[in-house]
Coordinates of C-alpha atoms and ligand atoms in Angstrom, one line a residue:
X776 CA 76.3 -23.8 -20.7
X777 CA 72.5 -25.4 -21.0
X778 CA 75.2 -28.2 -22.5
X779 CA 77.5 -27.8 -19.5
X780 CA 75.2 -28.0 -17.2
X781 CA 73.1 -31.7 -19.1
X782 CA 76.9 -33.2 -19.0
X783 CA 77.7 -31.9 -15.8
X784 CA 74.7 -33.6 -13.8
X785 CA 75.4 -37.3 -16.1
X786 CA 79.0 -37.0 -15.0
X787 CA 78.1 -36.2 -10.9
X788 CA 75.3 -38.7 -11.4
X789 CA 77.8 -41.5 -13.0
X790 CA 80.7 -40.4 -10.8
X791 CA 78.7 -41.1 -8.1
X792 CA 77.3 -44.4 -8.1
X793 CA 81.2 -45.4 -7.9
X794 CA 81.5 -43.6 -4.9
X795 CA 78.0 -45.7 -3.9
X796 CA 79.4 -49.0 -4.7
X797 CA 82.9 -48.1 -3.1
X798 CA 81.9 -47.4 0.1
X799 CA 78.4 -46.3 2.1
X800 CA 77.8 -43.4 3.4
X801 CA 76.6 -42.2 6.8
X802 CA 72.5 -42.1 7.0
X803 CA 73.1 -39.4 9.1
X804 CA 75.6 -37.3 8.0
X805 CA 78.5 -35.4 9.6
X806 CA 78.6 -31.9 10.8
X807 CA 82.1 -29.6 10.3
X808 CA 83.0 -27.4 12.6
X809 CA 86.5 -26.3 11.0
X810 CA 87.6 -23.6 9.5
X811 CA 85.3 -22.0 5.8
X812 CA 86.7 -19.1 3.3
X813 CA 84.8 -16.4 3.1
X814 CA 83.4 -17.3 -0.5
X815 CA 81.5 -20.9 -0.4
X816 CA 79.1 -22.4 -3.0
X817 CA 79.4 -19.0 -4.6
X818 CA 78.7 -16.5 -1.0
X819 CA 81.0 -14.0 -0.6
X820 CA 78.5 -12.3 2.4
X821 CA 79.4 -12.3 5.7
X822 CA 77.5 -14.1 8.5
X823 CA 77.7 -12.5 12.2
X824 CA 77.6 -16.5 13.8
X825 CA 80.3 -19.3 12.6
X826 CA 79.3 -20.8 9.4
X827 CA 79.2 -24.9 10.1
X828 CA 78.3 -27.5 7.4
X829 CA 76.4 -30.8 7.7
X830 CA 78.0 -32.7 5.8
X831 CA 75.6 -35.6 4.1
X832 CA 75.0 -38.0 1.6
X833 CA 71.5 -37.8 -0.6
X834 CA 70.0 -38.4 -4.4
X835 CA 73.7 -40.1 -4.9
X836 CA 76.1 -37.5 -4.2
X837 CA 77.8 -35.8 -1.2
X838 CA 76.3 -32.3 -0.2
X839 CA 76.7 -30.0 1.9
X840 CA 74.6 -27.9 3.6
X841 CA 75.8 -24.6 5.3
X842 CA 74.5 -23.4 9.1
X843 CA 74.8 -21.0 11.5
X844 CA 73.4 -22.2 14.8
X845 CA 73.0 -19.6 17.3
X846 CA 72.7 -20.0 21.5
X847 CA 70.3 -18.9 23.8
X848 CA 72.0 -16.4 25.7
X849 CA 69.8 -16.8 28.7
X850 CA 69.7 -20.7 30.4
X851 CA 65.2 -21.3 31.0
X852 CA 64.0 -24.0 32.9
X853 CA 63.2 -26.1 29.8
X854 CA 65.7 -25.9 26.2
X855 CA 64.1 -24.3 23.9
X856 CA 64.9 -24.4 20.0
X857 CA 63.3 -22.5 16.9
X858 CA 65.0 -23.5 13.3
X859 CA 64.1 -20.2 10.5
X860 CA 63.9 -21.2 6.9
X861 CA 64.8 -18.4 4.0
X862 CA 62.9 -17.0 1.3
X863 CA 64.0 -18.0 -2.6
X864 CA 65.2 -14.4 -2.5
X865 CA 67.0 -14.6 0.4
X866 CA 69.5 -16.6 2.7
X867 CA 69.8 -18.1 6.4
X868 CA 71.3 -14.5 7.0
X869 CA 68.6 -12.1 6.7
X870 CA 67.4 -13.6 10.1
X871 CA 69.7 -12.5 11.8
X872 CA 68.5 -9.2 13.4
X873 CA 64.9 -11.9 14.3
X874 CA 67.4 -15.1 15.3
X875 CA 69.4 -12.3 17.5
X876 CA 65.6 -12.4 19.7
X877 CA 64.9 -15.4 20.6
X878 CA 68.3 -16.3 21.4
X879 CA 67.1 -13.0 23.5
X880 CA 64.4 -14.8 25.1
X881 CA 66.1 -17.9 25.5
X882 CA 65.9 -19.9 22.3
X883 CA 68.8 -21.7 20.5
X884 CA 68.2 -21.4 16.6
X885 CA 69.2 -22.7 13.9
X886 CA 69.4 -20.8 10.9
X887 CA 69.8 -23.1 7.5
X888 CA 71.2 -22.0 4.1
X889 CA 68.4 -24.6 2.2
X890 CA 70.8 -27.2 -0.8
X891 CA 71.5 -24.6 -3.3
X892 CA 71.0 -21.2 -2.4
X893 CA 73.7 -18.7 -0.1
X894 CA 76.8 -21.4 0.6
X895 CA 75.0 -24.7 0.1
X896 CA 75.8 -27.1 -2.4
X897 CA 74.5 -26.0 -5.9
X898 CA 73.7 -29.5 -7.2
X899 CA 72.8 -29.3 -10.7
X900 CA 71.5 -33.3 -11.1
X901 CA 69.2 -32.2 -8.1
X902 CA 65.9 -32.9 -7.1
X903 CA 64.8 -29.5 -5.4
X904 CA 61.0 -30.9 -4.9
X905 CA 59.5 -29.3 -1.5
X906 CA 59.3 -32.5 1.2
X907 CA 63.0 -33.0 -0.2
X908 CA 63.9 -29.6 1.5
X909 CA 61.8 -30.3 4.4
X910 CA 64.0 -34.2 4.5
X911 CA 67.1 -32.0 4.4
X912 CA 66.4 -30.0 7.4
X913 CA 64.9 -32.7 9.4
X914 CA 68.0 -34.6 8.8
X915 CA 70.2 -31.8 9.7
X916 CA 68.8 -31.1 13.2
X917 CA 68.7 -35.1 13.7
X918 CA 72.5 -34.5 12.9
X919 CA 71.8 -32.1 15.7
X920 CA 70.7 -34.1 18.4
X921 CA 67.4 -32.0 18.1
X922 CA 64.6 -33.7 18.2
X923 CA 61.6 -30.8 19.3
X924 CA 61.4 -27.4 17.3
X925 CA 59.3 -24.0 16.6
X926 CA 59.7 -24.5 12.8
X927 CA 59.7 -20.5 11.8
X928 CA 59.7 -19.5 7.5
X929 CA 59.1 -17.0 5.5
X930 CA 58.0 -17.3 1.0
X931 CA 59.4 -20.1 0.1
X932 CA 60.6 -21.4 3.1
X933 CA 57.1 -20.7 4.6
X934 CA 55.7 -23.8 1.8
X935 CA 59.0 -25.7 3.2
X936 CA 58.3 -25.4 6.7
X937 CA 54.1 -26.2 5.6
X938 CA 55.9 -29.5 4.6
X939 CA 57.4 -30.1 7.4
X940 CA 54.9 -30.7 10.1
X941 CA 52.9 -33.1 7.4
X942 CA 55.9 -34.6 7.3
X943 CA 56.7 -35.0 11.5
X944 CA 54.4 -32.6 13.1
X945 CA 55.4 -35.1 16.3
X946 CA 58.6 -33.1 16.1
X947 CA 57.1 -29.5 15.9
X948 CA 55.8 -27.7 19.1
X949 CA 55.1 -24.8 17.5
X950 CA 55.2 -24.0 13.4
X951 CA 55.0 -20.3 11.8
X952 CA 54.6 -19.3 7.8
X953 CA 55.1 -16.0 7.0
X954 CA 53.3 -14.9 3.9
X955 CA 54.6 -18.4 2.3
X956 CA 54.2 -18.8 -1.0
X957 CA 52.0 -21.7 -2.4
X958 CA 48.7 -20.7 -0.7
X959 CA 47.0 -20.2 -4.4
X960 CA 47.9 -22.9 -7.1
X961 CA 49.7 -20.4 -9.6
X962 CA 49.2 -23.5 -12.2
X963 CA 45.4 -24.0 -11.7
X964 CA 44.9 -20.1 -11.9
X965 CA 46.9 -20.1 -15.8
X966 CA 50.2 -19.6 -15.5
X967 CA 51.5 -21.8 -18.3
X968 CA 54.7 -24.5 -18.3
X969 CA 58.4 -22.2 -18.7
X970 CA 60.2 -25.0 -19.8
X971 CA 63.6 -25.0 -17.5
X972 CA 65.3 -24.1 -20.1
X973 CA 63.8 -21.3 -20.5
X974 CA 63.9 -19.9 -16.4
X975 CA 67.2 -20.4 -16.5
X976 CA 68.0 -17.9 -19.2
X977 CA 66.3 -15.6 -16.9
X978 CA 67.7 -16.4 -14.4
X979 CA 71.6 -16.1 -15.3
X980 CA 70.6 -12.1 -16.5
X981 CA 69.7 -11.3 -12.8
X982 CA 71.4 -8.7 -11.5
X983 CA 70.5 -5.9 -9.1
X984 CA 69.0 -3.6 -11.4
X985 CA 66.1 -6.4 -12.6
X986 CA 66.2 -8.3 -8.9
X987 CA 66.0 -4.6 -6.8
X988 CA 62.6 -4.2 -9.7
X989 CA 61.2 -7.3 -9.1
X990 CA 61.5 -6.9 -5.2
X991 CA 60.4 -3.6 -5.2
X992 CA 57.1 -4.5 -7.2
X993 CA 56.1 -7.9 -5.6
X994 CA 58.2 -7.9 -2.4
X995 CA 57.5 -4.5 -0.4
X996 CA 54.4 -3.0 -3.5
X997 CA 53.0 0.8 -2.7
X998 CA 55.7 1.0 0.1
X999 CA 59.3 3.6 -0.1
X1000 CA 62.3 1.8 -0.8
X1001 CA 64.8 1.8 2.1
X1002 CA 68.6 1.8 1.7
X1003 CA 68.3 -1.3 4.4
X1004 CA 66.9 -3.4 1.7
X1005 CA 69.4 -3.0 -1.2
X1006 CA 71.6 -5.8 1.4
X1007 CA 69.6 -7.9 0.3
X1008 CA 69.5 -7.3 -2.8
X1009 CA 73.8 -7.2 -2.8
X1010 CA 73.4 -10.2 -1.4
X1011 CA 71.8 -11.7 -4.0
X1012 CA 73.5 -10.0 -7.0
X1013 CA 76.8 -11.3 -5.9
X1014 CA 75.8 -15.0 -5.9
X1015 CA 74.5 -14.8 -9.2
X1016 CA 77.8 -12.4 -10.6
X1017 CA 80.1 -14.9 -8.7
X1018 CA 82.1 -17.9 -9.4
X1019 CA 78.9 -20.6 -9.2
X1020 CA 76.8 -17.8 -10.9
X1021 CA 75.6 -20.4 -13.9
X1022 CA 75.2 -23.6 -11.4
X1023 CA 73.0 -21.0 -9.2
X1024 CA 71.3 -19.9 -11.7
X1025 CA 70.2 -23.8 -13.2
X1026 CA 69.1 -24.8 -8.9
X1027 CA 66.7 -21.7 -9.4
X1028 CA 65.5 -22.8 -12.8
X1029 CA 65.5 -26.6 -11.4
X1030 CA 63.7 -24.8 -7.8
X1031 CA 61.0 -23.1 -9.4
X1032 CA 59.9 -26.0 -11.3
X1033 CA 59.4 -27.8 -7.8
X1034 CA 57.5 -24.9 -6.4
X1035 CA 55.2 -24.2 -9.1
X1036 CA 54.3 -27.7 -8.9
X1037 CA 54.1 -28.2 -5.3
X1038 CA 51.4 -25.7 -3.5
X1039 CA 50.3 -26.0 -0.6
X1040 CA 47.1 -24.8 -0.8
X1041 CA 45.5 -28.1 -1.0
X1042 CA 47.5 -29.6 2.0
X1043 CA 46.8 -27.2 5.1
X1044 CA 43.6 -28.9 5.5
X1045 CA 45.8 -31.8 7.0
X1046 CA 48.3 -29.7 9.2
X1047 CA 48.2 -31.7 13.1
X1048 CA 50.2 -28.8 14.2
X1049 CA 49.4 -25.9 16.5
X1050 CA 50.3 -22.7 13.0
X1051 CA 50.6 -19.6 13.2
X1052 CA 50.2 -17.7 9.6
X1053 CA 51.3 -13.9 9.3
X1054 CA 50.9 -11.7 5.8
X1055 CA 51.4 -8.9 4.3
X1056 CA 48.0 -7.3 3.2
X1057 CA 50.8 -5.3 0.1
X1058 CA 52.0 -8.9 -0.1
X1059 CA 52.1 -9.1 -4.2
X1060 CA 54.2 -12.1 -4.5
X1061 CA 53.9 -14.9 -7.4
X1062 CA 55.8 -17.6 -9.0
X1063 CA 55.5 -17.1 -13.3
X1064 CA 53.7 -13.4 -13.4
X1065 CA 56.1 -12.4 -15.2
X1066 CA 55.7 -15.1 -18.1
X1067 CA 51.8 -14.9 -17.7
X1068 CA 49.2 -13.5 -19.7
X1069 CA 48.1 -10.0 -17.9
X1070 CA 45.3 -10.8 -17.6
X1071 CA 46.2 -14.2 -15.3
X1072 CA 49.2 -12.1 -13.8
X1073 CA 46.2 -10.4 -12.5
X1074 CA 44.8 -12.1 -10.0
X1075 CA 48.1 -13.2 -8.9
X1076 CA 49.5 -13.0 -5.3
X1077 CA 46.8 -10.5 -4.0
X1078 CA 47.9 -11.4 0.3
X1079 CA 44.8 -9.7 1.3
X1080 CA 42.4 -12.8 -0.3
X1081 CA 45.1 -15.5 0.2
X1082 CA 46.2 -14.7 3.3
X1083 CA 43.1 -15.1 5.4
X1084 CA 41.4 -18.1 2.9
X1085 CA 44.1 -20.2 3.6
X1086 CA 43.8 -19.5 7.4
X1087 CA 40.5 -20.5 7.3
X1088 CA 41.6 -23.6 5.3
X1089 CA 44.3 -24.4 8.2
X1090 CA 42.2 -26.3 11.6
X1091 CA 45.0 -24.7 14.1
X1092 CA 45.3 -21.3 13.6
X1093 CA 46.3 -17.9 14.2
X1094 CA 46.1 -15.3 11.6
X1095 CA 47.7 -12.4 11.3
X1096 CA 47.4 -9.7 8.7
X1097 CA 49.9 -6.8 8.8
X1098 CA 47.6 -3.6 8.0
X1099 CA 50.3 -1.8 4.5
X1100 CA 53.1 -3.9 4.6
X1101 CA 54.4 -6.1 2.1
X1102 CA 55.6 -9.5 1.6
X1103 CA 58.9 -9.2 4.7
X1104 CA 57.0 -7.9 7.4
X1105 CA 60.8 -8.2 9.3
X1106 CA 62.9 -6.6 7.7
X1107 CA 59.6 -4.3 6.7
X1108 CA 58.0 -3.2 9.9
X1109 CA 60.1 -5.3 12.0
X1110 CA 59.1 -3.7 14.9
X1111 CA 55.8 -5.0 14.2
X1112 CA 56.3 -8.4 13.4
X1113 CA 58.3 -9.4 16.9
X1114 CA 54.8 -7.8 18.8
X1115 CA 52.6 -10.6 17.0
X1116 CA 55.6 -13.3 16.6
X1117 CA 56.3 -12.9 21.0
X1118 CA 52.4 -12.3 21.6
X1119 CA 51.9 -15.7 20.1
X1120 CA 55.6 -17.8 21.1
X1121 CA 55.5 -20.3 23.9
Ligands
NAG1381 C1 69.5 -28.2 28.2 O1 70.4 -29.3 26.7 C2 71.6 -29.1 27.7 C3 72.6 -28.7 26.7 O2 72.1 -30.1 25.7 C4 71.4 -30.2 28.7 O3 72.6 -30.7 29.2 C5 70.8 -29.5 30.0 O4 70.2 -31.8 30.7 C6 68.7 -29.8 28.8 N1 68.1 -29.5 30.1 C7 67.0 -29.8 30.1 C8 65.7 -29.1 30.6 O5 66.7 -30.5 29.3
NAG1382 C1 71.2 -5.8 -15.5 O1 70.1 -6.5 -16.3 C2 70.0 -6.2 -17.2 C3 68.3 -7.3 -17.6 O2 69.1 -7.9 -18.6 C4 69.8 -5.7 -18.4 O3 69.4 -4.4 -19.2 C5 71.4 -4.4 -17.3 O4 72.0 -3.4 -18.0 C6 72.1 -4.4 -16.4 N1 72.1 -3.5 -15.3 C7 73.5 -4.0 -14.4 C8 74.2 -2.4 -13.7 O5 74.2 -4.7 -15.3
NAG1383 C1 49.6 3.2 -1.2 O1 49.8 3.4 0.5 C2 48.6 5.1 0.9 C3 49.5 4.8 2.3 O2 51.0 5.0 2.1 C4 47.2 4.4 0.5 O3 46.7 5.2 1.2 C5 47.2 3.7 -1.0 O4 45.6 3.3 -0.7 C6 47.6 2.4 -1.2 N1 47.2 2.5 -2.5 C7 47.4 0.5 -2.6 C8 46.8 0.7 -4.6 O5 47.2 0.2 -1.5
NAG1384 C1 81.4 -10.5 -3.5 O1 81.4 -11.1 -4.9 C2 80.4 -10.1 -6.1 C3 80.5 -11.3 -6.7 O2 81.7 -11.5 -7.6 C4 82.4 -9.5 -6.4 O3 81.4 -8.5 -6.7 C5 83.1 -8.4 -4.6 O4 83.7 -8.0 -5.0 C6 83.1 -9.7 -3.6 N1 82.5 -8.8 -2.0 C7 84.2 -9.1 -1.7 C8 83.8 -9.0 -0.6 O5 84.3 -10.1 -2.0
NAG1385 C1 44.6 -25.9 19.1 O1 45.9 -25.7 19.9 C2 45.4 -25.4 21.3 C3 46.8 -25.1 21.1 O2 47.4 -26.4 21.7 C4 45.1 -26.2 21.4 O3 44.4 -26.2 23.0 C5 43.3 -26.9 21.0 O4 42.5 -27.7 21.5 C6 43.9 -26.7 19.5 N1 42.4 -27.2 18.6 C7 42.4 -28.2 18.4 C8 40.9 -27.6 17.2 O5 43.5 -29.2 18.0

């Protein structure tokens, strides 16, 4: 399998080199608004709004980013757009209820699946660095003609959102970070390097049971597991079990490698946007905990400590900590989450 992944990565690079020579790819990309199959790039979860594709050329290959474009259902004086960035164990669709709420408040809502995730392309030879993911989101918004946006990112999506804030400050109206990853430097705290091939081996065996156990311990620590959470674990387990399960596992290994090397904590003081940080007091999420010593693991992922510390580093930050909630406050206590979000939204 490892050999195959490397071979296909190499093949993709070789074959795309030929494409570069043969044509001049559109630098902006195009929006495809036609029929898409129910199972797209290995995700068969049903999305509540039409799935569109942003087709673009990047890192010497043709890619397709799936997204939903939810119209504002009331007409306000100004056009407002929000983009919702999903976490690594989630998909854009996990934000659906939040998207409905925003739409009702007059926001057009863009819900992209990051490259590598869910219903988007899963390139095997690709740098999944966080700036690249932020640039991909910006390219999509540019192709849609959107030049000002409210960015809301959760978990890995929060890390991408923060990078987006650093790269495209002028285009952001408000920046919301919901339990973002990278508020601590896991490696500096002692997380050892795990080779990509070993991360792959740990990914490829994931199933409903292992994913639920992880989420219960890190995302919903000291909370009752609600049946509603099963939907999101099923969505993910089906990707691992689906037609692109091996490719997805390898992407997750590449993504983990990229995230571990790019914590956002050092650049938070450089943010020039109005930033709104919210974390769950009981969030225990940290990359690398599983392969660290128990002494190191015990120091990681204490959002009740790293949340306020990160807020103090951001020049213009409004901060809220949800008492008793974990990594995904918008799933665990949606009403509490909306109360804070809508008290902060312009
Ligand atoms: C809002 O968007 C619509 C459609 O893009 C456009 O026709 C209209 O001029 C915009 N209104 C304002 C106030 O920007
Ligand atoms: C899920 O994966 C674990 C670890 O690989 C394995 O022990 C377990 O049997 C699997 N469960 C199911 C239902 O496949
Ligand atoms: C777990 O939650 C209960 C309330 O539901 C609280 O009394 C207790 O202190 C919490 N324990 C930890 C370790 O956070
Ligand atoms: C979705 O994919 C999973 C994994 O391949 C499969 O078990 C499940 O039956 C599929 N669901 C639908 C509705 O096709
Ligand atoms: C923070 O943002 C608010 C709202 O836009 C603004 O009024 C204030 O001047 C900003 N403060 C700093 C230090 O940038």
